Coordinates of C-alpha atoms in Angstrom, one line a residue:
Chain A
X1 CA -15.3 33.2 27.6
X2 CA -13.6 30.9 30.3
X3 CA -15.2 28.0 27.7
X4 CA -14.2 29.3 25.1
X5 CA -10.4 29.2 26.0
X6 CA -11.3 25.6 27.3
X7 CA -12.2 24.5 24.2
X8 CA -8.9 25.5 22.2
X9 CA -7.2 24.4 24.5
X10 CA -8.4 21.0 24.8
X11 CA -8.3 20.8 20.6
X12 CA -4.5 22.1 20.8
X13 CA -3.4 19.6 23.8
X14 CA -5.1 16.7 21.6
X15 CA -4.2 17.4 18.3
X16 CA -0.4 18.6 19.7
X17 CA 1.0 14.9 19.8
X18 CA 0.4 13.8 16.3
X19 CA 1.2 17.1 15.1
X20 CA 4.5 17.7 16.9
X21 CA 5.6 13.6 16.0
X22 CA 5.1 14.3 12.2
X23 CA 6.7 17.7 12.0
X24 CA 9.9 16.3 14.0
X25 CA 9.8 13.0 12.0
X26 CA 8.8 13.5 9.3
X27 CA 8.5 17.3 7.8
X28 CA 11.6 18.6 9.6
X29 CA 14.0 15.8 8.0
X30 CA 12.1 16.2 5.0
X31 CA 13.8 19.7 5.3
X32 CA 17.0 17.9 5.9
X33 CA 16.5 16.0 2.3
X34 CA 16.2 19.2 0.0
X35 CA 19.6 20.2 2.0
X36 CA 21.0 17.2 0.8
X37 CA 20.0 18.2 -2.5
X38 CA 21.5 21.2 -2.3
X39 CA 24.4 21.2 -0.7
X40 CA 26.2 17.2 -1.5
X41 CA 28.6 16.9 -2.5
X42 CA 29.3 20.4 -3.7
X43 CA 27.2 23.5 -2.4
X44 CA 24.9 24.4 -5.4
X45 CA 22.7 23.5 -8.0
X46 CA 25.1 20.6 -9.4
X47 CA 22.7 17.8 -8.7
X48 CA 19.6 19.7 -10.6
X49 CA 21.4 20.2 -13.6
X50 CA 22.8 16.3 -13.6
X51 CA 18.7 15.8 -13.1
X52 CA 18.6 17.6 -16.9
X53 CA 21.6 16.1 -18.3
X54 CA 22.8 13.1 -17.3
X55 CA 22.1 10.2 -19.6
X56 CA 21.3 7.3 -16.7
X57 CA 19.2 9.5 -14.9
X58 CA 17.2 10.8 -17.7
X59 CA 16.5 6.8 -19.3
X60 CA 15.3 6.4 -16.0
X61 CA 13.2 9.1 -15.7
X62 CA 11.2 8.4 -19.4
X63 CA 11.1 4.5 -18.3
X64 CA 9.4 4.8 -15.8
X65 CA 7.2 7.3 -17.4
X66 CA 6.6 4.6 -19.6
X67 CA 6.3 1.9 -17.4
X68 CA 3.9 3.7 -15.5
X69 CA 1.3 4.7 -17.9
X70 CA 1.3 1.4 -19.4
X71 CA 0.6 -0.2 -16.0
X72 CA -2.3 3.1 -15.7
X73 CA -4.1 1.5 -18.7
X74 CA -4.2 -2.2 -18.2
X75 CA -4.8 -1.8 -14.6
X76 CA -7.5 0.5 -14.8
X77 CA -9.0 -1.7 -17.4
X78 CA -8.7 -4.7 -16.0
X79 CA -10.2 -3.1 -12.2
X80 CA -12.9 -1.9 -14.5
X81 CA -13.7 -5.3 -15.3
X82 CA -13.6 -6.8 -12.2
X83 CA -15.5 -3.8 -10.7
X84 CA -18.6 -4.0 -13.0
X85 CA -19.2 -8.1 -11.5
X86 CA -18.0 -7.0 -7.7
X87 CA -20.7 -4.1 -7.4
X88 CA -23.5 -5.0 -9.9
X89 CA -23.1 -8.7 -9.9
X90 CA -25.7 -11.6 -8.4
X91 CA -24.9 -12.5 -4.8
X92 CA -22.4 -15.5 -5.4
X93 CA -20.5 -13.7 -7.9
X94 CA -20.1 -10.7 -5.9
X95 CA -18.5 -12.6 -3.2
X96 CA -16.5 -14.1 -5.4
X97 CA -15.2 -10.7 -7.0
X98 CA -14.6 -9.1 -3.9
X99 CA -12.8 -12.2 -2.7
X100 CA -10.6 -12.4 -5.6
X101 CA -9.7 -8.4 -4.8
X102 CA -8.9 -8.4 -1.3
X103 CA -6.7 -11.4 -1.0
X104 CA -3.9 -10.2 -3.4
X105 CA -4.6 -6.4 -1.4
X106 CA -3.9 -8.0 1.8
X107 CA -0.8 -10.0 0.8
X108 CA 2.9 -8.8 1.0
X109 CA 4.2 -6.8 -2.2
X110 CA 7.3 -9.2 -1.3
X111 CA 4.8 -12.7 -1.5
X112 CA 3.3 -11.4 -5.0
X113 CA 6.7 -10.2 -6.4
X114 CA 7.7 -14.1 -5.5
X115 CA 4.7 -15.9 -7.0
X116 CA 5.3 -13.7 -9.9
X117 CA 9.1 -14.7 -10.1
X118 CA 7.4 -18.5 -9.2
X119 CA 5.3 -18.1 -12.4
X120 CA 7.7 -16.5 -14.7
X121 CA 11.0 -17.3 -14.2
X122 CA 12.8 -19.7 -16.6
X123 CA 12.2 -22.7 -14.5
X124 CA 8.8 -21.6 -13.7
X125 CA 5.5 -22.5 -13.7
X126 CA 4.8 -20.7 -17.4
X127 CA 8.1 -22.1 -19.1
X128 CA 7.8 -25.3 -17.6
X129 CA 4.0 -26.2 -18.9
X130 CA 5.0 -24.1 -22.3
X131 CA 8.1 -26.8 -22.9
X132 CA 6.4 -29.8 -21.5
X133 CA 3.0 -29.0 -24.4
X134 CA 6.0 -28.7 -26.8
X135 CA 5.1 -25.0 -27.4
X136 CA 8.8 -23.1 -27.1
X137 CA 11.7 -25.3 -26.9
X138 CA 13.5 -22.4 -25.2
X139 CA 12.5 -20.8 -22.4
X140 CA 11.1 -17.6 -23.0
X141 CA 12.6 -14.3 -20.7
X142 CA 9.5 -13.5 -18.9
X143 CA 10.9 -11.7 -16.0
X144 CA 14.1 -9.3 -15.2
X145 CA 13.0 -7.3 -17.8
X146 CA 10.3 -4.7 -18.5
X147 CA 7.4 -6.8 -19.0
X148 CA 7.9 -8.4 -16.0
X149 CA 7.9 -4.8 -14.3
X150 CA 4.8 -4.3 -16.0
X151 CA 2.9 -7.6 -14.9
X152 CA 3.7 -7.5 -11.4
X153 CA 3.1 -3.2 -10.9
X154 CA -0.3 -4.1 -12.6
X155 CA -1.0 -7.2 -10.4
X156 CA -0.2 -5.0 -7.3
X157 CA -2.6 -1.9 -8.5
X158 CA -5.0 -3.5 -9.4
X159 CA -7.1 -3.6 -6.0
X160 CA -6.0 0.2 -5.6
X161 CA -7.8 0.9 -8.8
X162 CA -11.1 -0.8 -7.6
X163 CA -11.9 1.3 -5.0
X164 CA -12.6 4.9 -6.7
X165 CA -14.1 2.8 -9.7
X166 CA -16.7 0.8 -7.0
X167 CA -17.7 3.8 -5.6
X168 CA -18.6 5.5 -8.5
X169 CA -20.3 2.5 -10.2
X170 CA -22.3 2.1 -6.3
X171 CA -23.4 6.2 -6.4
X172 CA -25.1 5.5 -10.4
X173 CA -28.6 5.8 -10.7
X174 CA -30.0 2.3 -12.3
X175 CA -32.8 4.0 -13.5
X176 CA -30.7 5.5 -16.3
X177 CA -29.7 2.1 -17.3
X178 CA -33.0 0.3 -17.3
X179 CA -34.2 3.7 -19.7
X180 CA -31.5 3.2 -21.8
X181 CA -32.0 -0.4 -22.1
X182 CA -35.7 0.2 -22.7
X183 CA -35.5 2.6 -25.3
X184 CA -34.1 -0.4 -27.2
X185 CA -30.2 0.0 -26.7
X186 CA -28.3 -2.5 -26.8
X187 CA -26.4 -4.5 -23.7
X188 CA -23.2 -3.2 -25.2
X189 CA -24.2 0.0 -26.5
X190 CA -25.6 1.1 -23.1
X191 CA -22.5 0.0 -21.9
X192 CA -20.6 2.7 -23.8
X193 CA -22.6 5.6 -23.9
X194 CA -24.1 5.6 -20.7
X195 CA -22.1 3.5 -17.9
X196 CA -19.1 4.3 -18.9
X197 CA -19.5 7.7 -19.4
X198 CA -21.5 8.1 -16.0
X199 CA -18.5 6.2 -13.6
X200 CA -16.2 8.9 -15.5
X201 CA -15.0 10.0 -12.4
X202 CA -14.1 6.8 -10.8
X203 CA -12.0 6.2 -13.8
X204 CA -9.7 9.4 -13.7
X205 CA -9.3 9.0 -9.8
X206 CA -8.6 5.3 -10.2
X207 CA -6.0 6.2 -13.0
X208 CA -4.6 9.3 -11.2
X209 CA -3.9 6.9 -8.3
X210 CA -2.2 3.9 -9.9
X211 CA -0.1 6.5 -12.1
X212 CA 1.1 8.4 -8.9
X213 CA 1.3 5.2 -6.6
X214 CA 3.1 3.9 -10.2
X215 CA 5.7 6.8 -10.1
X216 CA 7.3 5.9 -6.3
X217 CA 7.0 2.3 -7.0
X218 CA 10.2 0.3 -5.5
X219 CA 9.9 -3.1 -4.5
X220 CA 8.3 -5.3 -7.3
X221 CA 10.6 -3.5 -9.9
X222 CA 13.7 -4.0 -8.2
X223 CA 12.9 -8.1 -7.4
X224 CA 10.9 -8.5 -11.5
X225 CA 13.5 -5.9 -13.0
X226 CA 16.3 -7.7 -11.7
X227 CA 18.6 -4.3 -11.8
X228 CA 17.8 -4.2 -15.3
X229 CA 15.0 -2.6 -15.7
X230 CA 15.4 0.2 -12.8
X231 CA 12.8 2.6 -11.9
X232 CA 13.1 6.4 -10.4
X233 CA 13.0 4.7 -6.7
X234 CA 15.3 1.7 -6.9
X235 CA 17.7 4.7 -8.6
X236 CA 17.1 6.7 -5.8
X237 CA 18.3 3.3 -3.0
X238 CA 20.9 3.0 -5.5
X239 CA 22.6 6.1 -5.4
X240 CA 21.7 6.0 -1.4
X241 CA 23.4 2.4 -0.4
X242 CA 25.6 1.7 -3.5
X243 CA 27.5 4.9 -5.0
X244 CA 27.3 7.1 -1.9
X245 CA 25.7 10.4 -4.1
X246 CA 23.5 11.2 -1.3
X247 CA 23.1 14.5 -2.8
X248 CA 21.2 12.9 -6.3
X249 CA 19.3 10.5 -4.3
X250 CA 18.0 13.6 -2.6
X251 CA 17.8 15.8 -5.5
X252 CA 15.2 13.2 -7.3
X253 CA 13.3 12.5 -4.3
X254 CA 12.5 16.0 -4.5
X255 CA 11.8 16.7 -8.0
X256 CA 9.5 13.0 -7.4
X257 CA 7.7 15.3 -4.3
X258 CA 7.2 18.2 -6.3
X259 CA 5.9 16.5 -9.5
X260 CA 3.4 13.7 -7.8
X261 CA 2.3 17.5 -5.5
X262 CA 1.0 18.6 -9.1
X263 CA -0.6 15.1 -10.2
X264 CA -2.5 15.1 -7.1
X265 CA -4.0 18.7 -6.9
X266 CA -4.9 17.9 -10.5
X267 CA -7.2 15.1 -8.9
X268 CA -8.8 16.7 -6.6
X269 CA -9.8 19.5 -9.0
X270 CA -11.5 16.3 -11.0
X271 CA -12.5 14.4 -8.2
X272 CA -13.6 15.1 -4.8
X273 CA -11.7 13.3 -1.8
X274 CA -14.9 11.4 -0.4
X275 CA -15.6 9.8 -3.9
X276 CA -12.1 8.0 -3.5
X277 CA -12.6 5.5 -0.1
Chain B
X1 CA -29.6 -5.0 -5.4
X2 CA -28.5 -3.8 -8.5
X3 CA -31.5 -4.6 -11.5
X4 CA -29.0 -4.2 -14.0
X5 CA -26.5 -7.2 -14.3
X6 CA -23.6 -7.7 -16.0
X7 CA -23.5 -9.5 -19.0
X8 CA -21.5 -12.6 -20.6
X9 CA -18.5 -10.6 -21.8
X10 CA -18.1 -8.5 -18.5
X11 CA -18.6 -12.0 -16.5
X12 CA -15.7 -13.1 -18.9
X13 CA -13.6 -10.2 -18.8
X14 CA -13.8 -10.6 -15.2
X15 CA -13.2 -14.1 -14.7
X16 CA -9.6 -13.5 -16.5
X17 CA -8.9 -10.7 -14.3
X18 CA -10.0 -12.4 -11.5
X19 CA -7.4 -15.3 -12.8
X20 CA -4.5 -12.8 -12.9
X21 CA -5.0 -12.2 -9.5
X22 CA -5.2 -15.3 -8.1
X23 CA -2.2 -16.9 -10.4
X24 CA 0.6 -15.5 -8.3
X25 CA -0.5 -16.6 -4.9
X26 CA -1.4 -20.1 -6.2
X27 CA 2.3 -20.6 -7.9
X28 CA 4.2 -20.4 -4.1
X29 CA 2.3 -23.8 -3.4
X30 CA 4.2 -25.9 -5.5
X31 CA 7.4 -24.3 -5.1
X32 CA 7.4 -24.6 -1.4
X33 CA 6.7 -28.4 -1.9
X34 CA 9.8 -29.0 -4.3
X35 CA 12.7 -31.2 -3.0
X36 CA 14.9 -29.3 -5.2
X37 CA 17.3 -26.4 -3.2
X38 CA 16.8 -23.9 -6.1
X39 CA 13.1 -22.3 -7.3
X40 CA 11.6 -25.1 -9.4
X41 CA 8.7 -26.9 -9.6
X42 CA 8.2 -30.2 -8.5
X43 CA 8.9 -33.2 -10.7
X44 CA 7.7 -35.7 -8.9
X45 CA 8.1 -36.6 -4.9
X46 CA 6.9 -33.8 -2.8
X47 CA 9.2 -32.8 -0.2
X48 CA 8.8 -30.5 3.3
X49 CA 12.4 -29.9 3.7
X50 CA 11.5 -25.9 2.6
X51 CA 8.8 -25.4 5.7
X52 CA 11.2 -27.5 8.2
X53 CA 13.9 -25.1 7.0
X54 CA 11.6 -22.1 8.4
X55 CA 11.9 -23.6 11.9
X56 CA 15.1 -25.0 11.8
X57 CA 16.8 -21.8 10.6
X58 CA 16.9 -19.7 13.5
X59 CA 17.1 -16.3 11.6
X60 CA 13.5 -16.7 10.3
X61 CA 12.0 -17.3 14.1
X62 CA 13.7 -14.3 15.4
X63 CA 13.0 -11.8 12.2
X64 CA 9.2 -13.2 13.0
X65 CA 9.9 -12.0 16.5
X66 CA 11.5 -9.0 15.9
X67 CA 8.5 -8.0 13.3
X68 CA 6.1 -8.7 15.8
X69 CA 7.8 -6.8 18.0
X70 CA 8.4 -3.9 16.2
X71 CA 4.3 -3.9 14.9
X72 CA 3.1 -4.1 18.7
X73 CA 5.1 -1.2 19.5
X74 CA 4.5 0.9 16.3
X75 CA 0.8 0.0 16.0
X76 CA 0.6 1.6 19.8
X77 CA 2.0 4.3 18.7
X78 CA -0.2 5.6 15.7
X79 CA -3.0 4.4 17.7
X80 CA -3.1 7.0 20.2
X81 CA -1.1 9.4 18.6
X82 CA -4.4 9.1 15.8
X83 CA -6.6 8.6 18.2
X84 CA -5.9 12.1 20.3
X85 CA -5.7 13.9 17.0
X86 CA -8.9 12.6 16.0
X87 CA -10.8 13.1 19.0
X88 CA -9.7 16.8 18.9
X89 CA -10.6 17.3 15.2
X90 CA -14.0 15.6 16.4
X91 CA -14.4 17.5 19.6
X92 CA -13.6 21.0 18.6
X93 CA -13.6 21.4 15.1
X94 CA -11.0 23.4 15.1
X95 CA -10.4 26.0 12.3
X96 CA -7.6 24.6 9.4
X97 CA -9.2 21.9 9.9
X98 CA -8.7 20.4 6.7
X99 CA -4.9 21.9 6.6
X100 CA -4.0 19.6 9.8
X101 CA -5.8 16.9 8.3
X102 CA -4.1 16.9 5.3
X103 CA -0.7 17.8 6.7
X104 CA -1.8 14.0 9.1
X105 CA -2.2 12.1 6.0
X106 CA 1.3 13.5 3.9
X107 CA 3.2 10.1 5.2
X108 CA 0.2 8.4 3.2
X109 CA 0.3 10.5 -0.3
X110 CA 4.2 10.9 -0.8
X111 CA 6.0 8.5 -2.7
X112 CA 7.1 5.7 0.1
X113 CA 10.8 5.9 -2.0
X114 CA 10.7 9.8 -0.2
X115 CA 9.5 8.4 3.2
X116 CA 12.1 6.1 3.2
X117 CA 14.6 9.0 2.4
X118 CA 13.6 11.6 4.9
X119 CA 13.5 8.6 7.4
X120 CA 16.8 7.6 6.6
X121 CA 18.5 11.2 6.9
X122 CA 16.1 11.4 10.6
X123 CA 17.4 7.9 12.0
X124 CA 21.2 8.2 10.6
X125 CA 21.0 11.9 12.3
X126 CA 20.0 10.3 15.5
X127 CA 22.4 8.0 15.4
X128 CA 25.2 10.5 16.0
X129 CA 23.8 10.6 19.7
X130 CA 22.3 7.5 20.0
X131 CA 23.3 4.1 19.9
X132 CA 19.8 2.0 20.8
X133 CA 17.8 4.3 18.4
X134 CA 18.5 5.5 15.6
X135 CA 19.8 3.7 12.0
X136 CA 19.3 0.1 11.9
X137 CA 17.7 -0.1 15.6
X138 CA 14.4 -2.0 16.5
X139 CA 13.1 1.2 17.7
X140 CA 14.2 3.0 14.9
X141 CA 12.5 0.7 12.9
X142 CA 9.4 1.3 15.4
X143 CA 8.8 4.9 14.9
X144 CA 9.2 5.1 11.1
X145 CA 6.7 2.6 11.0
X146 CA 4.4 4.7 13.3
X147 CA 5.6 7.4 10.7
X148 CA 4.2 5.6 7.9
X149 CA 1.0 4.1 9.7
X150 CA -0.4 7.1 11.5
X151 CA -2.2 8.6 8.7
X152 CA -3.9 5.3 7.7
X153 CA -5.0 4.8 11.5
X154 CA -6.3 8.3 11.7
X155 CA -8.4 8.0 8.2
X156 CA -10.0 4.8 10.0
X157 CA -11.0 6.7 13.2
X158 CA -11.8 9.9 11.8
X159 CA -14.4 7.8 9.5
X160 CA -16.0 6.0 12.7
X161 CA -16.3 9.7 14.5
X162 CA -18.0 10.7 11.2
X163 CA -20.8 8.4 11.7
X164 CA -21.2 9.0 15.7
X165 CA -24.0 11.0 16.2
X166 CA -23.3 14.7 17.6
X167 CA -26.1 14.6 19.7
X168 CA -24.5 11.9 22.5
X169 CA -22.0 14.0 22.8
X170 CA -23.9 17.3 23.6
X171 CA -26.2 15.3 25.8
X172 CA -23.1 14.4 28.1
X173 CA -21.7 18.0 27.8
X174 CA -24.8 19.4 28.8
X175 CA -24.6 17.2 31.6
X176 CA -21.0 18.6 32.9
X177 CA -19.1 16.0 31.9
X178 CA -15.8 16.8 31.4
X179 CA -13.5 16.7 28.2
X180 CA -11.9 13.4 29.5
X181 CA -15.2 12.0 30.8
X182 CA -16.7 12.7 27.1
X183 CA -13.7 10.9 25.5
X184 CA -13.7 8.1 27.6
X185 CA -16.8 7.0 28.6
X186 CA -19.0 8.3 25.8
X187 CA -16.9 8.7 22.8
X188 CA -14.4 6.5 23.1
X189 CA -16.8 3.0 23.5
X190 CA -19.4 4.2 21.0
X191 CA -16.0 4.3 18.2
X192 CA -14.2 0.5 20.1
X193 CA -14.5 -0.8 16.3
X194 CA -13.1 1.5 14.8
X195 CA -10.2 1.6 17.0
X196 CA -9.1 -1.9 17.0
X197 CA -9.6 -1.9 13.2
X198 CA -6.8 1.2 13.6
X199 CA -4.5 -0.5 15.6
X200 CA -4.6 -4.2 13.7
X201 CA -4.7 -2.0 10.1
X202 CA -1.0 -0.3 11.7
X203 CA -0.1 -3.4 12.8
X204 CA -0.5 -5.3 9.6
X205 CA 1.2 -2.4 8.0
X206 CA 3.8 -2.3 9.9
X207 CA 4.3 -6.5 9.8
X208 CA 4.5 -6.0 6.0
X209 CA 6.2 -2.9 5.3
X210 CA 9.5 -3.4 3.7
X211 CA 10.0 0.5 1.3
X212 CA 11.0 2.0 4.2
X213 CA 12.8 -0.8 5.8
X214 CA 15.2 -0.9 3.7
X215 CA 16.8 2.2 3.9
X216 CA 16.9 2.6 7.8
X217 CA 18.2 -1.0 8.5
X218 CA 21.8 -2.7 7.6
X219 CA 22.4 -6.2 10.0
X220 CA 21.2 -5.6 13.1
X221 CA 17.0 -5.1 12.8
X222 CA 16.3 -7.6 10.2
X223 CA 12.0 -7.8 10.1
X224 CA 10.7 -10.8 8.3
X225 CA 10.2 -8.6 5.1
X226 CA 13.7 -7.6 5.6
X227 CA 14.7 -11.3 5.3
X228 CA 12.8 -12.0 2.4
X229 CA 13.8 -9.5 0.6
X230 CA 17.9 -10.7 1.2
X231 CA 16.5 -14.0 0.3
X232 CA 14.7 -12.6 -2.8
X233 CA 17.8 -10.7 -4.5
X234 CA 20.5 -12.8 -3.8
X235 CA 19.6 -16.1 -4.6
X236 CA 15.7 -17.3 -4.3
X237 CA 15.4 -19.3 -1.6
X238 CA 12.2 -21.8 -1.7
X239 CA 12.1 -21.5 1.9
X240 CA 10.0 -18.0 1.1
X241 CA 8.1 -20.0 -0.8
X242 CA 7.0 -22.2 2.5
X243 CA 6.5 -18.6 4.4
X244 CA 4.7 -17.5 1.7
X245 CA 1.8 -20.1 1.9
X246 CA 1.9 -20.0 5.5
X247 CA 1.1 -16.0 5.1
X248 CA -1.0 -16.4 2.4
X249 CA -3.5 -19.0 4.8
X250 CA -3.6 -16.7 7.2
X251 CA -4.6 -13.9 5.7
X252 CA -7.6 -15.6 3.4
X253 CA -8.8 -16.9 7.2
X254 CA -8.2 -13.6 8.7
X255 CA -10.5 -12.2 6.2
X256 CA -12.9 -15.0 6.4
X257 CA -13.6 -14.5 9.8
X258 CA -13.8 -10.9 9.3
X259 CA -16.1 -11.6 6.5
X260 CA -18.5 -13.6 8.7
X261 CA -17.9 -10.9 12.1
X262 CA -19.0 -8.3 9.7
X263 CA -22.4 -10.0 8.2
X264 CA -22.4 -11.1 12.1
X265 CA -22.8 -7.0 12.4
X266 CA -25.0 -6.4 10.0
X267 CA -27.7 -9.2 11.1
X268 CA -28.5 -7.6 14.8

């Protein structure tokens, strides 16, 4: 018995720091947010019903909707690619692959929102070589806008979307492949209707991730987007530091909790949480 | 090893991506060597004026401080604030279990836009009774960052404890040694790795971490991503070009040593 007590004990006095930091933090503020949200500037549901109706807020919401899904499919795509050489590649090329991933992963968002604004902007790398070959004559508006959004989100997601996508491509059974292949299927054929179709897993939680991580996205839109192109989270710092409406700010950081809550139990109904690290 | 390779297109396909990647880190090079004061490229002479600038201007030096500063502090911290929890999740397999585990990792899953909110509404509340923490204070800055770090610093350890065998553990318990004798001297060596992998990962977090910045700093804690970012929005400064390649060298020879430390580990 006298272990017994011991034992809880022991797990409770361990597991009490952590536990007590994050709930006065982090969950009890959190609190202190939907307040906000309820109760600035006017007690009520004010700040909800701007959520439905205001014009701004709503163009922001379906942009970056947009923005998001768009930056879901080329990134996922283009981790799919790199994926296939990093796992299943000779020895050199692997190294390579896995090189090329973790470099830009282990950089600053702020260094790859710069070397983006480096390559794009309209004294930049791009429109520099593009007027010096005589291509454009004018430079061409390759950043503060959308697509620059779009470039730099996917640049940043795309090591995020490698790692579900590896694992499942490292937990397929070669076998399968070398049957298919020796049935008298073609290289690309095989590719279709059996590797793809077998890592489909590690292509919903890969696309589940950079949509969520998409959703809450600040820093690279607000330095590519140059204010013009503003997503649900530079809105949110907006209304925070620039037009004191602490109680929208809030109001959307909630409704952003609430709806990546659903997107993420969705995943793991797909997908367990091991197959994702 | 892998019998079935990928192909021409997929080594293609893959070469392009592997381009994309690449194309924005090699850009800062030539901009950090222009003469010019604005972003440009070089036309011509090469110039250092932009890294000189970094040592010259005294705000960079002491937002480098300050970051460091503020890492040391933060990565302690979620270190033994994960550490404990994990060791108790380890220990005693407590039932929920998975709830406390999950409740651990929310800092990790919600948006960093919310973080950075609920952070701001904790630190400016603070502030009404503090004056050296709270909004815009270093240690302000300190524990949002062990806010934001924790969860990734427990996921590394709980992963090492997962691949510690049980039985070690038992042995010593069977033995009579004590909870803190079991963490300590048999638990704690056997998971070293993981650990310092935890603190360096909160560390480099923290080092990096701007979202959350933002919204809890004004003039006073200024972190080198802080500084950046001014330098970023207002008008672009080549001098974060310079900084840039300085960071981007040190992190493709961090990870070259760890590349070689880890094939190191995997040889014995």
């Amino acid at each position: 018995m006298r272990g017994v007590l011991s034992d809880r004990m022991g797990a409770a006095l361990l597991m009490a720091p952590l536990l007590l930091f994050l709930v006065l933090a982090y969950a009890w503020p959190f609190l202190g947010v939907v307040k906000w949200s309820f109760t600035l500037p006017t007690p009520g549901l004010g700040q909800y019903d701007a959520l439905l109706t205001d014009d701004l807020v709503q163009s922001v919401f379906i942009r970056t909707l947009r923005i998001a899904a768009i930056v879901t499919v080329v990134s996922v795509a283009a981790a799919y690619a790199i994926t296939v050489v990093w796992v299943r590649g000779g020895p050199a090329q692997r190294l390579i692959a896995e090189f090329c991933i973790l470099v830009p992963f282990w950089i600053s968002v702020l260094t790859r929102a710069f070397g983006w604004v480096a390559l794009l902007s309209n004294r930049g790398l791009i429109n520099t070589w593009l007027q010096s070959i005589g291509f454009i004559s004018e430079p061409l508006t390759l950043v503060r806008n959308e697509f620059g959004v779009v470039v730099g989100m996917t640049h940043f997601l795309i090591p995020f979307a490698v790692f579900p996508l590896a694992s499942a491509m490292r937990s397929l059974d070669d076998r399968v492949l070398l049957a298919a292949r020796g049935l008298g299927s073609s290289r690309m054929r095989t590719f279709w209707t059996v590797f793809v179709p077998m890592t489909r897993s590690g292509i919903i939680g890969s696309a589940l991730i950079v949509f969520v991580f998409s959703l809450g996205f600040f820093v690279t839109p607000a330095i590519l987007g140059g204010g013009r192109s503003v997503m649900i989270a530079e809105l949110i710092y907006l209304r925070i530091f620039q037009s004191p409406d602490w109680g929208l700010g809030a109001a959307i950081s909630v409704v952003l909790v609430l709806f990546v809550g659903a997107l993420m139990a969705l995943l793991f109904r797909y997908v367990r949480p091991k197959q994702l690290i | 090893m892998p019998t079935y390779r990928p192909g021409p297109v997929s080594l293609i396909l893959a070469a392009l991506v592997a381009l994309f990647l690449l194309m924005p880190l090699l850009a800062v090079i030539p901009v950090s060597l222009t003469p010019s004061r604005m972003l440009a490229m070089p036309t011509g002479e090469l110039s250092l004026r932009h890294y000189r600038s970094l040592i010259e201007d005294p705000r960079w030096l002491q937002s480098i401080l300050l970051s460091i500063r503020i890492g040391v502090v933060s990565s302690a911290i979620s270190t033994v604030l994960a550490l404990c929890f994990s060791l108790g999740v380890w220990m005693f397999q407590p039932r929920f279990t998975a709830a406390l585990v999950g409740f651990v990792l929310l800092p990790m899953v919600v948006p960093p836009v919310v973080s950075a909110i609920t952070l701001y509404f904790l630190l400016t509340s603070i502030s009404g009774f503090s004056s050296f923490f709270g909004y815009d204070t270093w240690l302000g800055v300190a524990m949002a960052h062990s806010v934001m770090t924790v969860p990734f610093a427990t996921v590394l350890i709980l992963v090492s404890l997962s691949q510690l065998d049980r039985r070690i553990d038992l042995a010593a318990r069977g033995l009579g040694a004590t909870v803190w004798e079991r963490a300590t001297r048999i638990i704690m060596p056997n998971i070293k790795f993981g650990i310092i992998t935890a603190a360096l990962l909160s560390f480099v977090l923290s080092w990096e971490e701007i979202g959350v910045t933002l919204f809890i700093t004004s003039v006073n804690a200024i972190t080198l991503p802080r500084l950046m970012w001014m330098g970023l929005r207002d008008n672009i400064d080549p001098a974060i070009a310079a900084l840039s390649v300085i960071l981007i060298i040190i992190t493709v020879l961090v990870l070259a040593v760890r590349s070689v430390m880890t094939r190191q580990r995997a040889g014995h």
